[in-house]
Amino acid sequence: MLIANMLPLLTRYSLGFDLVCGPDETVTLTIIPRKAEGADQHLAPGESRPISITASAAEIDAELARGADGALGQLIASRKTLADQIAEQREAADAARASAAEAAKAKAMTPRPTPTAPAAPAPAPTSPPVSAKPDEPASLW
């Protein structure tokens, strides 16, 4: 019955168990999630971190019998959700970084218009105006 209740978890993970007897009839169960054979996805480091439960044997049996609805199933699901969120954030950051690099590269490749030099002032006329008389100075008005 225990294995049948663990089947939903076993479809994604291969689970390793380590049991240690403690004082006062307590048991420490360490569960090590591993990638299931033939699984397409790799496990994130948070998903594959060992989980330790210390309680009486009856309490551990009752919790494991709940399968995916129990504390172990919820913990693994939470780790999976967090791992998915981290992966999405990394993908978004990588995409933003690549987009910014492409924009900077495109900006560097765009030819910049060269500023035109201001027009030089017109040279002062060297010949006297038509109305000038040879014996009088030229007038500005």
XYZ file of C-alpha atoms in Angstrom, residues 17-129:
113
model
C 15.374 6.046 1.298
C 17.682 5.937 4.315
C 16.291 4.864 7.718
C 18.025 5.478 11.045
C 16.618 4.459 14.417
C 16.848 7.186 17.045
C 16.175 7.446 20.771
C 12.680 7.006 22.219
C 11.497 4.882 19.271
C 11.875 7.726 16.786
C 12.967 7.102 13.253
C 14.747 9.479 10.908
C 13.815 8.880 7.310
C 15.909 10.608 4.668
C 14.376 10.671 1.196
C 16.638 11.455 -1.729
C 14.787 12.460 -4.909
C 16.658 11.580 -8.085
C 15.840 11.869 -11.749
C 13.650 8.976 -12.833
C 15.000 6.800 -15.602
C 13.788 7.977 -18.971
C 12.653 11.358 -17.638
C 13.097 14.149 -20.175
C 13.774 16.936 -17.701
C 16.716 17.261 -15.375
C 16.119 18.050 -11.714
C 16.974 21.444 -10.334
C 19.343 21.426 -7.333
C 16.475 22.363 -5.013
C 14.388 19.417 -6.206
C 17.119 16.868 -5.591
C 18.043 18.039 -2.086
C 17.473 15.262 0.478
C 14.455 15.522 2.752
C 14.662 14.299 6.344
C 11.691 13.394 8.510
C 12.061 12.489 12.182
C 8.985 11.068 13.927
C 7.591 7.815 15.231
C 7.338 4.956 12.754
C 3.516 5.153 12.800
C 3.546 8.904 12.075
C 5.955 8.474 9.169
C 3.872 5.602 7.754
C 0.702 7.710 7.981
C 2.334 10.687 6.250
C 3.885 8.646 3.458
C 0.576 6.845 2.901
C -0.952 10.178 1.866
C 1.284 10.195 -1.241
C 1.270 13.403 -3.259
C -1.264 14.957 -0.865
C 1.012 14.457 2.135
C 3.767 16.699 3.420
C 6.393 14.947 1.292
C 4.369 15.330 -1.903
C 3.614 18.965 -1.154
C 7.247 19.700 -0.357
C 8.419 18.147 -3.611
C 5.707 20.018 -5.545
C 6.738 23.295 -3.888
C 10.367 22.691 -4.769
C 9.364 21.944 -8.345
C 7.295 25.150 -8.543
C 10.173 27.212 -7.174
C 12.611 25.568 -9.569
C 10.272 26.382 -12.479
C 10.005 30.006 -11.354
C 13.782 30.318 -11.067
C 14.225 28.809 -14.520
C 11.674 31.252 -15.992
C 13.433 34.197 -14.331
C 16.803 33.061 -15.674
C 15.366 32.694 -19.179
C 13.805 36.170 -18.982
C 17.072 37.683 -17.721
C 19.054 35.950 -20.476
C 16.582 37.152 -23.106
C 16.726 40.714 -21.772
C 20.521 40.599 -21.703
C 20.645 39.325 -25.299
C 18.121 41.940 -26.428
C 20.106 44.742 -24.793
C 23.322 43.492 -26.397
C 21.664 43.391 -29.829
C 20.237 46.887 -29.349
C 23.641 48.216 -28.337
C 25.251 46.518 -31.319
C 22.619 47.928 -33.693
C 23.083 51.389 -32.202
C 26.843 51.164 -32.684
C 26.368 50.054 -36.314
C 23.972 52.907 -37.172
C 25.888 55.667 -38.974
C 25.743 58.898 -37.087
C 25.102 62.044 -39.121
C 28.174 64.247 -39.151
C 27.402 67.730 -37.950
C 27.870 70.323 -40.701
C 30.164 73.221 -39.975
C 28.403 76.559 -39.694
C 28.516 78.548 -42.887
C 31.371 81.001 -43.039
C 30.284 84.635 -43.006
C 30.171 86.272 -46.384
C 33.354 88.127 -47.117
C 33.184 91.863 -46.924
C 32.915 93.459 -50.319
C 36.250 94.743 -51.535
C 34.898 96.973 -54.223
C 33.165 100.232 -53.320
C 29.415 100.506 -53.785
